[in-house]
Amino acid sequence: MNPETQEKSNSMSARFQLVSAQIDAACEECQRPQNSVKLLAVSKTKPATDIAELYQYGQRAFGENYVQEGIEKINELAALTDLEWHFIGPLQSNKTKDVAEHFTWMQSLDREKIARRLNDQRPLSLPPLQVLIQVNIDDEESKSGVALANIAALAQTVEDLPRLTLRGLMAIPAANATAEQQAQSYSTLYDAFLELQQSHPTVDTLSLGMSNDLEAAVRHGSTMVRIGTALFGAREK
Ligand SMILES: *Cc1c(COP(=O)(O)O)cnc(C)c1O
């Protein structure tokens, strides 16, 4: 390796170790078992070579926000057969087929029409698509996700579709909330998650927490944190 590659490589490995240690420490702090929080590496805007490097350190689950960009990397890295790809961005109905054919998880489901299309388009050669319902936890008009009151109906739709498996909830809390507002949103979401689990036995995943709120999310019951910046460095856009 030339010195530049070597340096980048060292820092990626250092960041991976740091994030992993942060997750372990957050679990320990609130007396949750080690490995009760899964790390999703959010690789949007980052090259396939960065993903391949994290793969070397043992990371398997990666999240992408844009269909086309995601599929390009999935194809580029097809030789790594145990990669697990999560779609986490807004999805238009004319792109559902791409997600159904290429991804393992769909975390941003927010309407019935998308659920039905994903179910119909999921190839029979693949296991069912693992689905999270995105919740608009802070009720912001501009953001995607269902209102708390509408989780149950969409969950029932997913449960009734054989090519989808309902795994839980995902949320992107408001970035500008105070610590107190944030804690309130997290608790409300966690309650909704527990309630959903009561009626749907396949539900085991609460996808909550990004680079800036990893610890708080783990304290509030997150089982999957979605980390971009803290792993890959800052994004250009
Ligand atoms: C970009 C993104 C992330 C990662 O955010 P960071 O702050 O870079 O860790 C997580 N979840 C979603 C849905 C995203 O779009």
PDB file of C-alpha atoms and ligand atoms in Angstrom:
ATOM      1  CA  MET A   1       0.000   0.000   0.000  1.00  0.00           C
ATOM      2  CA  ASN A   2       1.212   3.526  -0.684  1.00  0.00           C
ATOM      3  CA  PRO A   3       1.342   5.853   2.356  1.00  0.00           C
ATOM      4  CA  GLU A   4      -1.876   7.649   1.457  1.00  0.00           C
ATOM      5  CA  THR A   5      -3.923   4.465   1.149  1.00  0.00           C
ATOM      6  CA  GLN A   6      -2.301   3.201   4.304  1.00  0.00           C
ATOM      7  CA  GLU A   7      -3.335   6.300   6.224  1.00  0.00           C
ATOM      8  CA  LYS A   8      -6.933   6.242   5.000  1.00  0.00           C
ATOM      9  CA  SER A   9      -7.107   2.582   5.794  1.00  0.00           C
ATOM     10  CA  ASN A  10      -5.828   3.120   9.311  1.00  0.00           C
ATOM     11  CA  SER A  11      -8.376   5.790   9.983  1.00  0.00           C
ATOM     12  CA  MET A  12     -11.274   3.718   8.629  1.00  0.00           C
ATOM     13  CA  SER A  13     -10.219   0.859  10.860  1.00  0.00           C
ATOM     14  CA  ALA A  14      -9.836   3.258  13.784  1.00  0.00           C
ATOM     15  CA  ARG A  15     -13.308   4.708  13.189  1.00  0.00           C
ATOM     16  CA  PHE A  16     -14.821   1.235  12.977  1.00  0.00           C
ATOM     17  CA  GLN A  17     -13.218   0.262  16.271  1.00  0.00           C
ATOM     18  CA  LEU A  18     -14.359   3.489  17.886  1.00  0.00           C
ATOM     19  CA  VAL A  19     -17.984   3.108  16.790  1.00  0.00           C
ATOM     20  CA  SER A  20     -18.030  -0.542  17.865  1.00  0.00           C
ATOM     21  CA  ALA A  21     -16.605   0.437  21.260  1.00  0.00           C
ATOM     22  CA  GLN A  22     -19.205   3.226  21.568  1.00  0.00           C
ATOM     23  CA  ILE A  23     -22.013   0.748  20.985  1.00  0.00           C
ATOM     24  CA  ASP A  24     -20.559  -1.708  23.511  1.00  0.00           C
ATOM     25  CA  ALA A  25     -20.141   1.048  26.104  1.00  0.00           C
ATOM     26  CA  ALA A  26     -23.691   2.319  25.558  1.00  0.00           C
ATOM     27  CA  CYS A  27     -25.046  -1.214  26.025  1.00  0.00           C
ATOM     28  CA  GLU A  28     -23.030  -1.696  29.185  1.00  0.00           C
ATOM     29  CA  GLU A  29     -24.129   1.647  30.599  1.00  0.00           C
ATOM     30  CA  CYS A  30     -27.787   0.674  30.464  1.00  0.00           C
ATOM     31  CA  GLN A  31     -27.167  -2.985  31.271  1.00  0.00           C
ATOM     32  CA  ARG A  32     -28.197  -4.322  27.925  1.00  0.00           C
ATOM     33  CA  PRO A  33     -26.407  -7.430  26.624  1.00  0.00           C
ATOM     34  CA  GLN A  34     -23.440  -6.997  24.282  1.00  0.00           C
ATOM     35  CA  ASN A  35     -24.544  -7.597  20.694  1.00  0.00           C
ATOM     36  CA  SER A  36     -28.117  -6.483  21.410  1.00  0.00           C
ATOM     37  CA  VAL A  37     -27.513  -3.525  19.077  1.00  0.00           C
ATOM     38  CA  LYS A  38     -26.650  -4.162  15.452  1.00  0.00           C
ATOM     39  CA  LEU A  39     -24.492  -1.751  13.478  1.00  0.00           C
ATOM     40  CA  LEU A  40     -25.766  -0.697  10.054  1.00  0.00           C
ATOM     41  CA  ALA A  41     -23.026   1.089   8.087  1.00  0.00           C
ATOM     42  CA  VAL A  42     -24.663   3.839   6.009  1.00  0.00           C
ATOM     43  CA  SER A  43     -22.552   4.043   2.863  1.00  0.00           C
ATOM     44  CA  LYS A  44     -24.534   6.566   0.791  1.00  0.00           C
ATOM     45  CA  THR A  45     -22.268   8.729  -1.420  1.00  0.00           C
ATOM     46  CA  LYS A  46     -19.262   6.559  -0.463  1.00  0.00           C
ATOM     47  CA  PRO A  47     -17.462   4.284  -2.964  1.00  0.00           C
ATOM     48  CA  ALA A  48     -17.664   0.491  -3.064  1.00  0.00           C
ATOM     49  CA  THR A  49     -13.975   0.362  -2.077  1.00  0.00           C
ATOM     50  CA  ASP A  50     -14.891   1.841   1.326  1.00  0.00           C
ATOM     51  CA  ILE A  51     -17.528  -0.860   1.779  1.00  0.00           C
ATOM     52  CA  ALA A  52     -15.045  -3.568   0.805  1.00  0.00           C
ATOM     53  CA  GLU A  53     -12.640  -2.219   3.395  1.00  0.00           C
ATOM     54  CA  LEU A  54     -15.207  -2.286   6.213  1.00  0.00           C
ATOM     55  CA  TYR A  55     -16.104  -5.809   5.089  1.00  0.00           C
ATOM     56  CA  GLN A  56     -12.514  -6.815   5.838  1.00  0.00           C
ATOM     57  CA  TYR A  57     -13.001  -5.679   9.429  1.00  0.00           C
ATOM     58  CA  GLY A  58     -16.094  -7.855   9.743  1.00  0.00           C
ATOM     59  CA  GLN A  59     -18.926  -5.450   8.890  1.00  0.00           C
ATOM     60  CA  ARG A  60     -21.700  -7.085   6.834  1.00  0.00           C
ATOM     61  CA  ALA A  61     -24.791  -4.817   6.934  1.00  0.00           C
ATOM     62  CA  PHE A  62     -24.809  -1.684   4.766  1.00  0.00           C
ATOM     63  CA  GLY A  63     -27.475   0.961   4.189  1.00  0.00           C
ATOM     64  CA  GLU A  64     -28.120   2.922   1.009  1.00  0.00           C
ATOM     65  CA  ASN A  65     -30.542   5.837   0.426  1.00  0.00           C
ATOM     66  CA  TYR A  66     -30.666   6.053  -3.356  1.00  0.00           C
ATOM     67  CA  VAL A  67     -31.837   3.132  -5.477  1.00  0.00           C
ATOM     68  CA  GLN A  68     -29.549   3.594  -8.469  1.00  0.00           C
ATOM     69  CA  GLU A  69     -26.449   4.310  -6.424  1.00  0.00           C
ATOM     70  CA  GLY A  70     -27.181   1.344  -4.179  1.00  0.00           C
ATOM     71  CA  ILE A  71     -27.628  -1.089  -7.046  1.00  0.00           C
ATOM     72  CA  GLU A  72     -24.384  -0.020  -8.663  1.00  0.00           C
ATOM     73  CA  LYS A  73     -22.496  -0.881  -5.473  1.00  0.00           C
ATOM     74  CA  ILE A  74     -24.440  -4.107  -4.958  1.00  0.00           C
ATOM     75  CA  ASN A  75     -23.399  -5.235  -8.441  1.00  0.00           C
ATOM     76  CA  GLU A  76     -19.836  -4.082  -7.985  1.00  0.00           C
ATOM     77  CA  LEU A  77     -19.536  -6.082  -4.753  1.00  0.00           C
ATOM     78  CA  ALA A  78     -21.485  -9.147  -5.888  1.00  0.00           C
ATOM     79  CA  ALA A  79     -18.504 -11.397  -5.106  1.00  0.00           C
ATOM     80  CA  LEU A  80     -19.027 -10.704  -1.374  1.00  0.00           C
ATOM     81  CA  THR A  81     -22.014 -12.995  -1.091  1.00  0.00           C
ATOM     82  CA  ASP A  82     -22.783 -12.458   2.587  1.00  0.00           C
ATOM     83  CA  LEU A  83     -23.291  -8.705   2.408  1.00  0.00           C
ATOM     84  CA  GLU A  84     -26.675  -7.577   3.759  1.00  0.00           C
ATOM     85  CA  TRP A  85     -28.128  -4.546   1.961  1.00  0.00           C
ATOM     86  CA  HIS A  86     -30.680  -2.258   3.617  1.00  0.00           C
ATOM     87  CA  PHE A  87     -32.653   0.341   1.692  1.00  0.00           C
ATOM     88  CA  ILE A  88     -33.204   3.330   4.014  1.00  0.00           C
ATOM     89  CA  GLY A  89     -34.246   6.232   1.754  1.00  0.00           C
ATOM     90  CA  PRO A  90     -37.537   7.540   0.390  1.00  0.00           C
ATOM     91  CA  LEU A  91     -38.914   5.172  -2.267  1.00  0.00           C
ATOM     92  CA  GLN A  92     -41.095   6.088  -5.233  1.00  0.00           C
ATOM     93  CA  SER A  93     -43.435   3.422  -6.533  1.00  0.00           C
ATOM     94  CA  ASN A  94     -41.698   3.242  -9.929  1.00  0.00           C
ATOM     95  CA  LYS A  95     -38.505   2.071  -8.157  1.00  0.00           C
ATOM     96  CA  THR A  96     -39.969  -0.684  -5.964  1.00  0.00           C
ATOM     97  CA  LYS A  97     -38.904  -3.461  -8.336  1.00  0.00           C
ATOM     98  CA  ASP A  98     -35.234  -2.515  -7.965  1.00  0.00           C
ATOM     99  CA  VAL A  99     -35.488  -2.675  -4.185  1.00  0.00           C
ATOM    100  CA  ALA A 100     -37.466  -5.938  -4.242  1.00  0.00           C
ATOM    101  CA  GLU A 101     -34.853  -7.582  -6.468  1.00  0.00           C
ATOM    102  CA  HIS A 102     -31.620  -6.327  -4.879  1.00  0.00           C
ATOM    103  CA  PHE A 103     -32.032  -5.565  -1.178  1.00  0.00           C
ATOM    104  CA  THR A 104     -32.400  -7.760   1.919  1.00  0.00           C
ATOM    105  CA  TRP A 105     -34.150  -5.137   4.072  1.00  0.00           C
ATOM    106  CA  MET A 106     -36.461  -2.242   3.329  1.00  0.00           C
ATOM    107  CA  GLN A 107     -36.450   0.158   6.307  1.00  0.00           C
ATOM    108  CA  SER A 108     -38.477   3.081   4.992  1.00  0.00           C
ATOM    109  CA  LEU A 109     -41.891   1.606   4.255  1.00  0.00           C
ATOM    110  CA  ASP A 110     -44.546   4.258   4.715  1.00  0.00           C
ATOM    111  CA  ARG A 111     -47.544   3.252   2.623  1.00  0.00           C
ATOM    112  CA  GLU A 112     -49.667   0.320   1.584  1.00  0.00           C
ATOM    113  CA  LYS A 113     -49.193   0.762  -2.145  1.00  0.00           C
ATOM    114  CA  ILE A 114     -45.409   0.375  -1.780  1.00  0.00           C
ATOM    115  CA  ALA A 115     -45.879  -2.706   0.418  1.00  0.00           C
ATOM    116  CA  ARG A 116     -48.078  -4.410  -2.187  1.00  0.00           C
ATOM    117  CA  ARG A 117     -45.697  -3.643  -5.030  1.00  0.00           C
ATOM    118  CA  LEU A 118     -42.659  -4.897  -3.091  1.00  0.00           C
ATOM    119  CA  ASN A 119     -44.543  -8.099  -2.266  1.00  0.00           C
ATOM    120  CA  ASP A 120     -45.560  -8.697  -5.876  1.00  0.00           C
ATOM    121  CA  GLN A 121     -42.079  -7.934  -7.191  1.00  0.00           C
ATOM    122  CA  ARG A 122     -40.008  -9.890  -4.655  1.00  0.00           C
ATOM    123  CA  PRO A 123     -38.409 -12.750  -6.634  1.00  0.00           C
ATOM    124  CA  LEU A 124     -39.400 -16.233  -5.476  1.00  0.00           C
ATOM    125  CA  SER A 125     -35.727 -17.230  -5.550  1.00  0.00           C
ATOM    126  CA  LEU A 126     -35.057 -14.872  -2.626  1.00  0.00           C
ATOM    127  CA  PRO A 127     -36.241 -15.059   0.988  1.00  0.00           C
ATOM    128  CA  PRO A 128     -39.019 -12.612   1.940  1.00  0.00           C
ATOM    129  CA  LEU A 129     -37.986  -8.947   2.081  1.00  0.00           C
ATOM    130  CA  GLN A 130     -37.374  -7.861   5.709  1.00  0.00           C
ATOM    131  CA  VAL A 131     -39.461  -4.754   6.357  1.00  0.00           C
ATOM    132  CA  LEU A 132     -39.442  -1.896   8.852  1.00  0.00           C
ATOM    133  CA  ILE A 133     -42.203   0.684   8.955  1.00  0.00           C
ATOM    134  CA  GLN A 134     -40.837   4.215   9.054  1.00  0.00           C
ATOM    135  CA  VAL A 135     -42.532   6.306  11.730  1.00  0.00           C
ATOM    136  CA  ASN A 136     -42.778  10.074  11.523  1.00  0.00           C
ATOM    137  CA  ILE A 137     -42.024  10.411  15.202  1.00  0.00           C
ATOM    138  CA  ASP A 138     -41.980  14.188  15.415  1.00  0.00           C
ATOM    139  CA  ASP A 139     -44.962  14.673  13.120  1.00  0.00           C
ATOM    140  CA  GLU A 140     -43.099  16.988  10.816  1.00  0.00           C
ATOM    141  CA  GLU A 141     -45.101  17.649   7.701  1.00  0.00           C
ATOM    142  CA  SER A 142     -42.128  17.610   5.352  1.00  0.00           C
ATOM    143  CA  LYS A 143     -40.798  14.231   6.412  1.00  0.00           C
ATOM    144  CA  SER A 144     -41.731  10.748   5.318  1.00  0.00           C
ATOM    145  CA  GLY A 145     -43.068   8.079   7.627  1.00  0.00           C
ATOM    146  CA  VAL A 146     -46.463   7.129   9.023  1.00  0.00           C
ATOM    147  CA  ALA A 147     -48.076   8.775  12.019  1.00  0.00           C
ATOM    148  CA  LEU A 148     -48.108   6.708  15.224  1.00  0.00           C
ATOM    149  CA  ALA A 149     -51.838   6.167  14.844  1.00  0.00           C
ATOM    150  CA  ASN A 150     -51.361   4.503  11.450  1.00  0.00           C
ATOM    151  CA  ILE A 151     -48.683   1.958  12.374  1.00  0.00           C
ATOM    152  CA  ALA A 152     -51.138  -0.812  13.235  1.00  0.00           C
ATOM    153  CA  ALA A 153     -52.987  -0.740   9.908  1.00  0.00           C
ATOM    154  CA  LEU A 154     -49.820  -0.775   7.797  1.00  0.00           C
ATOM    155  CA  ALA A 155     -48.330  -3.512  10.008  1.00  0.00           C
ATOM    156  CA  GLN A 156     -51.367  -5.696   9.373  1.00  0.00           C
ATOM    157  CA  THR A 157     -51.032  -5.122   5.626  1.00  0.00           C
ATOM    158  CA  VAL A 158     -47.390  -6.222   5.731  1.00  0.00           C
ATOM    159  CA  GLU A 159     -48.170  -9.250   7.877  1.00  0.00           C
ATOM    160  CA  ASP A 160     -50.755 -10.390   5.335  1.00  0.00           C
ATOM    161  CA  LEU A 161     -48.279 -10.193   2.424  1.00  0.00           C
ATOM    162  CA  PRO A 162     -46.343 -13.482   2.101  1.00  0.00           C
ATOM    163  CA  ARG A 163     -43.226 -12.090   0.400  1.00  0.00           C
ATOM    164  CA  LEU A 164     -42.645  -9.521   3.161  1.00  0.00           C
ATOM    165  CA  THR A 165     -41.639 -10.138   6.789  1.00  0.00           C
ATOM    166  CA  LEU A 166     -42.472  -7.432   9.302  1.00  0.00           C
ATOM    167  CA  ARG A 167     -39.432  -6.838  11.539  1.00  0.00           C
ATOM    168  CA  GLY A 168     -40.225  -3.549  13.289  1.00  0.00           C
ATOM    169  CA  LEU A 169     -39.958   0.220  13.181  1.00  0.00           C
ATOM    170  CA  MET A 170     -37.502   2.830  11.923  1.00  0.00           C
ATOM    171  CA  ALA A 171     -37.400   6.549  12.700  1.00  0.00           C
ATOM    172  CA  ILE A 172     -35.329   9.640  11.973  1.00  0.00           C
ATOM    173  CA  PRO A 173     -35.954  12.011  14.895  1.00  0.00           C
ATOM    174  CA  ALA A 174     -35.888  15.779  14.330  1.00  0.00           C
ATOM    175  CA  ALA A 175     -32.299  17.009  14.170  1.00  0.00           C
ATOM    176  CA  ASN A 176     -32.938  20.232  16.067  1.00  0.00           C
ATOM    177  CA  ALA A 177     -34.831  18.850  19.072  1.00  0.00           C
ATOM    178  CA  THR A 178     -33.743  19.608  22.636  1.00  0.00           C
ATOM    179  CA  ALA A 179     -32.480  16.667  24.691  1.00  0.00           C
ATOM    180  CA  GLU A 180     -35.802  16.611  26.506  1.00  0.00           C
ATOM    181  CA  GLN A 181     -37.908  16.584  23.316  1.00  0.00           C
ATOM    182  CA  GLN A 182     -35.627  13.910  21.930  1.00  0.00           C
ATOM    183  CA  ALA A 183     -36.071  11.699  24.996  1.00  0.00           C
ATOM    184  CA  GLN A 184     -39.843  12.139  24.735  1.00  0.00           C
ATOM    185  CA  SER A 185     -39.862  11.096  21.058  1.00  0.00           C
ATOM    186  CA  TYR A 186     -37.691   8.059  21.775  1.00  0.00           C
ATOM    187  CA  SER A 187     -39.932   6.880  24.619  1.00  0.00           C
ATOM    188  CA  THR A 188     -43.052   7.260  22.517  1.00  0.00           C
ATOM    189  CA  LEU A 189     -41.439   5.281  19.725  1.00  0.00           C
ATOM    190  CA  TYR A 190     -40.226   2.563  22.076  1.00  0.00           C
ATOM    191  CA  ASP A 191     -43.746   2.162  23.471  1.00  0.00           C
ATOM    192  CA  ALA A 192     -45.095   1.813  19.938  1.00  0.00           C
ATOM    193  CA  PHE A 193     -42.425  -0.815  19.238  1.00  0.00           C
ATOM    194  CA  LEU A 194     -43.377  -2.854  22.331  1.00  0.00           C
ATOM    195  CA  GLU A 195     -47.045  -2.633  21.393  1.00  0.00           C
ATOM    196  CA  LEU A 196     -46.328  -3.809  17.851  1.00  0.00           C
ATOM    197  CA  GLN A 197     -44.358  -6.755  19.218  1.00  0.00           C
ATOM    198  CA  GLN A 198     -47.422  -7.858  21.196  1.00  0.00           C
ATOM    199  CA  SER A 199     -49.464  -8.393  18.048  1.00  0.00           C
ATOM    200  CA  HIS A 200     -46.719  -9.390  15.580  1.00  0.00           C
ATOM    201  CA  PRO A 201     -44.276 -12.078  16.771  1.00  0.00           C
ATOM    202  CA  THR A 202     -41.764 -11.469  13.948  1.00  0.00           C
ATOM    203  CA  VAL A 203     -41.069  -7.937  15.225  1.00  0.00           C
ATOM    204  CA  ASP A 204     -37.621  -7.670  16.845  1.00  0.00           C
ATOM    205  CA  THR A 205     -36.028  -4.533  15.397  1.00  0.00           C
ATOM    206  CA  LEU A 206     -36.101  -0.872  16.385  1.00  0.00           C
ATOM    207  CA  SER A 207     -33.902   1.064  13.948  1.00  0.00           C
ATOM    208  CA  LEU A 208     -33.005   4.297  15.711  1.00  0.00           C
ATOM    209  CA  GLY A 209     -29.845   6.333  16.206  1.00  0.00           C
ATOM    210  CA  MET A 210     -27.299   7.903  13.845  1.00  0.00           C
ATOM    211  CA  SER A 211     -23.761   9.254  14.336  1.00  0.00           C
ATOM    212  CA  ASN A 212     -24.895  12.075  16.615  1.00  0.00           C
ATOM    213  CA  ASP A 213     -27.387  10.273  18.838  1.00  0.00           C
ATOM    214  CA  LEU A 214     -26.090   6.714  19.019  1.00  0.00           C
ATOM    215  CA  GLU A 215     -25.849   6.581  22.827  1.00  0.00           C
ATOM    216  CA  ALA A 216     -29.248   8.172  23.452  1.00  0.00           C
ATOM    217  CA  ALA A 217     -30.879   5.785  20.989  1.00  0.00           C
ATOM    218  CA  VAL A 218     -29.327   2.735  22.678  1.00  0.00           C
ATOM    219  CA  ARG A 219     -30.501   4.006  26.074  1.00  0.00           C
ATOM    220  CA  HIS A 220     -34.009   4.164  24.647  1.00  0.00           C
ATOM    221  CA  GLY A 221     -34.135   0.631  23.315  1.00  0.00           C
ATOM    222  CA  SER A 222     -32.721   0.848  19.794  1.00  0.00           C
ATOM    223  CA  THR A 223     -31.671  -2.540  18.398  1.00  0.00           C
ATOM    224  CA  MET A 224     -30.055  -1.152  15.235  1.00  0.00           C
ATOM    225  CA  VAL A 225     -28.082   2.059  14.826  1.00  0.00           C
ATOM    226  CA  ARG A 226     -27.528   3.525  11.341  1.00  0.00           C
ATOM    227  CA  ILE A 227     -24.088   5.104  11.240  1.00  0.00           C
ATOM    228  CA  GLY A 228     -22.646   7.011   8.280  1.00  0.00           C
ATOM    229  CA  THR A 229     -20.377   9.931   9.145  1.00  0.00           C
ATOM    230  CA  ALA A 230     -18.735   8.382  12.217  1.00  0.00           C
ATOM    231  CA  LEU A 231     -17.625   5.389  10.123  1.00  0.00           C
ATOM    232  CA  PHE A 232     -16.894   6.776   6.663  1.00  0.00           C
ATOM    233  CA  GLY A 233     -16.083  10.397   7.469  1.00  0.00           C
ATOM    234  CA  ALA A 234     -18.074  13.459   6.399  1.00  0.00           C
ATOM    235  CA  ARG A 235     -20.130  13.370   3.201  1.00  0.00           C
ATOM    236  CA  GLU A 236     -19.632  16.013   0.547  1.00  0.00           C
ATOM    237  CA  LYS A 237     -23.331  16.759   0.110  1.00  0.00           C
TER     238      LYS A 237
HETATM  239  C1  LIG B   1     -27.648   9.407   6.116  1.00  0.00           C
HETATM  240  C2  LIG B   1     -28.518   8.592   7.015  1.00  0.00           C
HETATM  241  C3  LIG B   1     -28.008   8.010   8.192  1.00  0.00           C
HETATM  242  C4  LIG B   1     -26.583   8.203   8.677  1.00  0.00           C
HETATM  243  O1  LIG B   1     -26.411   9.497   9.188  1.00  0.00           O
HETATM  244  P1  LIG B   1     -25.013   9.942   9.880  1.00  0.00           P
HETATM  245  O2  LIG B   1     -25.401  11.163  10.627  1.00  0.00           O
HETATM  246  O3  LIG B   1     -24.069  10.218   8.767  1.00  0.00           O
HETATM  247  O4  LIG B   1     -24.570   8.852  10.765  1.00  0.00           O
HETATM  248  C5  LIG B   1     -28.856   7.222   8.940  1.00  0.00           C
HETATM  249  N1  LIG B   1     -30.142   7.000   8.567  1.00  0.00           N
HETATM  250  C6  LIG B   1     -30.662   7.544   7.453  1.00  0.00           C
HETATM  251  C7  LIG B   1     -32.079   7.247   7.105  1.00  0.00           C
HETATM  252  C8  LIG B   1     -29.879   8.356   6.657  1.00  0.00           C
HETATM  253  O5  LIG B   1     -30.421   8.905   5.557  1.00  0.00           O
END
